[in-house]
């Protein structure tokens, strides 16, 4: 690596500088160097150095006759001869043709955009060392982080660009605005990555931002080429930044200010604090520590260059009162003869005694001292109120003389969802602008007077549902709550059901302890803020007599009769024992001797989804004590997702209760506080999980081997199974099982992973007779494609036998599906880079940790040696095709090199693979696939197997609409938190960023499944989990593959397409309404 960081190309650099790294005048000022001035002429057409002049006008420079010919159409309008000419002839026009120098990687390139590049891995709130490589103003400048991985990537990209584009070409390429291309810099004629910001109307020039250096210039399109696909998709090395917390005093940053800041930063490596990431991670709000010890934002304010930035926030109560006083004139000015609505006074607040505890949802949040909540048990009442408001406002025409006075209540249409809500008029910001506060949600906004309607007496009967409260026992560390504290609190409480305990009252607000019961262990929000340093302990509230009733909380719901008053009766689903075949879905797989299934019945599956909603409403509104009893059903919270399910109590201990989740088969210990009594109504649906045992097999030893467990789990998990009951007992059903058309028991035995009952165990190592057995299996593969696919799951049936006959078969090249994926740190939150999506149950992600390039290079060399061996290629002709999820060696079409890969999908003559160390995908023929030796799997893949939390509730087949919604949510950016490792995949909790609502993707997926089932319960539009070919370029020096875009509607009639689109739109609208409701 060079001693000095590479310096970026510049639009106005003229002079000498480091090789491939010219300095611009702006950069020279920053870095303290002044290049010598030279007079250089550039070709009027291509921008390269031009040593020739137009023979006619003697002024316009060109580099060659070719460029002059191409430019003549435009130049002829301006060209004036310096000498008289007998005739006005134009040069002959020639047609530009591709030359041999054009490389396949360029001709086959796919357009690359910023979204295709990796996201910057700078963590919010951290300090980094960086140099300023381009400075325009405090509102826009570019930093180069002094991190080894950034500097190495910059050097690697620059070197590769020079290699690829070293051959001249006259092939014309017209870029698109927003595209990242290879651009030849005007001063050193080297190639760099450039973003096309604008394109001239004549499409001859484009304004380019060099994304790795930060400078800009106008470039002729002849010097712009598509970015080769073997350029790694590293994020822009130059980070575009702005100073946080300040704005210029005069609208724009002054020249004096820009010059002063340049002098402060010249030639220095500075400490930069990342405060916020904007515009999908492409722009960073930062602050810079100057050598004088001040932050740059402070320097700008002190010297009068900037003022502190004001943040648009919801008006405080004091601001609202001030507005009321100032707005009286606005109200009175046009109030003569108008309906002032004085009769409609606010309804009474709800009352609740100190010491009460109940479940709530946060509807509005300003700070830990100002939180608005709604009681969960009143959700039905609020929903009924909303329906009445909508019906009332649709019937009431917009009155011309309605001008409600401040302090009165009316109906207001909320600007975000266009729904009607009860609102109190707070003030008139103008003659027609009214500031209203929503009584049942706590937020406020300014609306036009035309968006108000008179309210009826009936709609005022319900008490206000918004309950103001504050966290008890905490106070800000400084004078006010920090922005980090507010963000942390918002992420913790948004879109969650919480339990609050009223501990006192102060200034009309309830002081509460807020508990997140969904976390394990339960978390007190105030204690979390204190332990994180966001809050300080505060004195305990002094409860006075007047505080014993808190006038913001809801009255208690009429006490429901105890479930014990009515006997509990339950039943379990039964499998037919008359020999008929039944379709099953595996839910929990322990081993072939014990696994749990559900009958694949769409009606029961829909009832199970609806039951989840009923359990949620019942358990979150149930606060009565519960004493579990062994052998009796109850409701239990599943620790994995915090949702409620039906369970059976198996065993009691001092602090925990062992339960079995009867609809899925899971058994675990849970806290007694996570149990609730169950009602007879919740037991009408039979328990769905059926305990099964695979008939006709026994383990080879005293217990099942890990290989047998993994093989069996891979074969049945997520698959639609066909079962015949052979016998039944209290321990469950003995079943004959078929998966993918193959007898599972027979396959286990043939794979030497199990034996028939009473049979001696078979030899599992290669013997002198193994070759004959191998040939026998080849013959079987020719006659039975289904057997080929099944045996291929582990590769045990089609591995090449070592010549010495002593090595174990497991060491031979194979197509293993049990390759080890990287186990990510639990509870770590990051922004994932999704490489391929099969379904919410399985997707692949580029791991956040950097791969050891030296080790990877060693693997690549060993891989190339193995795949070039004639024995490897000849053995592939007798190997069966790999199954989806199997590891393999794949030959990349762009450079014909071999890489480690994972199979995504298998078609008749080709398959889709994802290159396991780079994340790009392509379709390849079977002739370009080889089994992979076990030693090439020692270095973990860069891709990791992942699944969305809540997989146990997902269907075996996914509706297209839900699949597309999941992929769309991933494409728009999510945050991932690792919940656990299932043994084969990382279980991730995915959430939308705070600015997009912060919703949990698992909840959205389950809501979408329920909405889709309700919209079309008879014929659900389902599909097998499909994969999406990623168009993301590879992160190696290999040309990334191009994959055809899949057409979701190919082969459909127009009517079917319209029906599908209509269903998709309806589903999206219902989801949007739910999300808006949660946000509000």
PDB file of C-alpha atoms in Angstrom, residues 347 363 374 382-394 402 408-425 436-445 447 451-456 459-460 465-466 1072-1080:
ATOM      1  CA  UNK A 347     -65.159  15.181  26.744  1.00  0.00           C
ATOM      2  CA  UNK A 363     -49.288   6.873  20.009  1.00  0.00           C
ATOM      3  CA  UNK A 374     -53.748   4.368  24.519  1.00  0.00           C
ATOM      4  CA  UNK A 382     -61.541   3.341  19.419  1.00  0.00           C
ATOM      5  CA  UNK A 383     -62.041   1.433  16.171  1.00  0.00           C
ATOM      6  CA  UNK A 384     -65.815   1.712  16.547  1.00  0.00           C
ATOM      7  CA  UNK A 385     -65.438   5.446  17.186  1.00  0.00           C
ATOM      8  CA  UNK A 386     -63.418   5.842  13.987  1.00  0.00           C
ATOM      9  CA  UNK A 387     -66.114   4.112  11.959  1.00  0.00           C
ATOM     10  CA  UNK A 388     -68.776   6.411  13.421  1.00  0.00           C
ATOM     11  CA  UNK A 389     -66.635   9.485  12.696  1.00  0.00           C
ATOM     12  CA  UNK A 390     -66.159   8.417   9.084  1.00  0.00           C
ATOM     13  CA  UNK A 391     -69.875   7.787   8.624  1.00  0.00           C
ATOM     14  CA  UNK A 392     -70.795  11.095  10.281  1.00  0.00           C
ATOM     15  CA  UNK A 393     -68.363  13.223   8.259  1.00  0.00           C
ATOM     16  CA  UNK A 394     -69.378  11.618   4.977  1.00  0.00           C
ATOM     17  CA  UNK A 402     -68.464  26.892  10.379  1.00  0.00           C
ATOM     18  CA  UNK A 408     -64.052  23.641  21.207  1.00  0.00           C
ATOM     19  CA  UNK A 409     -64.159  20.154  19.696  1.00  0.00           C
ATOM     20  CA  UNK A 410     -64.875  19.234  16.093  1.00  0.00           C
ATOM     21  CA  UNK A 411     -64.001  16.583  13.526  1.00  0.00           C
ATOM     22  CA  UNK A 412     -60.697  17.096  11.663  1.00  0.00           C
ATOM     23  CA  UNK A 413     -59.257  15.266   8.679  1.00  0.00           C
ATOM     24  CA  UNK A 414     -55.698  14.132   9.409  1.00  0.00           C
ATOM     25  CA  UNK A 415     -53.298  15.180   6.629  1.00  0.00           C
ATOM     26  CA  UNK A 416     -51.421  11.870   6.412  1.00  0.00           C
ATOM     27  CA  UNK A 417     -54.215   9.292   6.073  1.00  0.00           C
ATOM     28  CA  UNK A 418     -57.198  11.554   5.186  1.00  0.00           C
ATOM     29  CA  UNK A 419     -59.272   9.949   7.963  1.00  0.00           C
ATOM     30  CA  UNK A 420     -61.495  11.817  10.413  1.00  0.00           C
ATOM     31  CA  UNK A 421     -60.668  12.169  14.111  1.00  0.00           C
ATOM     32  CA  UNK A 422     -61.945  14.050  17.139  1.00  0.00           C
ATOM     33  CA  UNK A 423     -59.917  17.222  17.509  1.00  0.00           C
ATOM     34  CA  UNK A 424     -59.729  20.213  19.793  1.00  0.00           C
ATOM     35  CA  UNK A 425     -59.195  23.627  18.202  1.00  0.00           C
ATOM     36  CA  UNK A 436     -55.811  21.240  16.164  1.00  0.00           C
ATOM     37  CA  UNK A 437     -54.892  18.592  18.741  1.00  0.00           C
ATOM     38  CA  UNK A 438     -56.220  15.068  18.259  1.00  0.00           C
ATOM     39  CA  UNK A 439     -57.960  14.076  21.491  1.00  0.00           C
ATOM     40  CA  UNK A 440     -57.541  10.327  21.166  1.00  0.00           C
ATOM     41  CA  UNK A 441     -53.942  10.217  19.917  1.00  0.00           C
ATOM     42  CA  UNK A 442     -52.146  13.228  21.396  1.00  0.00           C
ATOM     43  CA  UNK A 443     -50.494  14.686  18.287  1.00  0.00           C
ATOM     44  CA  UNK A 444     -51.307  18.059  16.713  1.00  0.00           C
ATOM     45  CA  UNK A 445     -51.003  19.771  13.337  1.00  0.00           C
ATOM     46  CA  UNK A 447     -55.003  22.098   8.903  1.00  0.00           C
ATOM     47  CA  UNK A 451     -60.895  20.153   6.682  1.00  0.00           C
ATOM     48  CA  UNK A 452     -63.059  20.670   9.777  1.00  0.00           C
ATOM     49  CA  UNK A 453     -66.631  19.442  10.342  1.00  0.00           C
ATOM     50  CA  UNK A 454     -69.128  19.947  13.202  1.00  0.00           C
ATOM     51  CA  UNK A 455     -69.281  17.034  15.655  1.00  0.00           C
ATOM     52  CA  UNK A 456     -72.375  15.361  17.104  1.00  0.00           C
ATOM     53  CA  UNK A 459     -69.430  11.337  19.243  1.00  0.00           C
ATOM     54  CA  UNK A 460     -68.551  13.334  22.369  1.00  0.00           C
ATOM     55  CA  UNK A 465     -58.570   8.032  24.785  1.00  0.00           C
ATOM     56  CA  UNK A 466     -55.163   9.765  24.707  1.00  0.00           C
ATOM     57  CA  UNK A1072     -50.518   1.064   4.433  1.00  0.00           C
ATOM     58  CA  UNK A1073     -53.636   1.736   6.509  1.00  0.00           C
ATOM     59  CA  UNK A1074     -52.380  -0.559   9.242  1.00  0.00           C
ATOM     60  CA  UNK A1075     -48.961   1.103   9.265  1.00  0.00           C
ATOM     61  CA  UNK A1076     -50.464   4.596   9.352  1.00  0.00           C
ATOM     62  CA  UNK A1077     -52.695   3.517  12.196  1.00  0.00           C
ATOM     63  CA  UNK A1078     -49.679   2.242  14.117  1.00  0.00           C
ATOM     64  CA  UNK A1079     -47.748   5.459  13.478  1.00  0.00           C
ATOM     65  CA  UNK A1080     -50.673   7.600  14.498  1.00  0.00           C
TER      66      UNK A1080
END
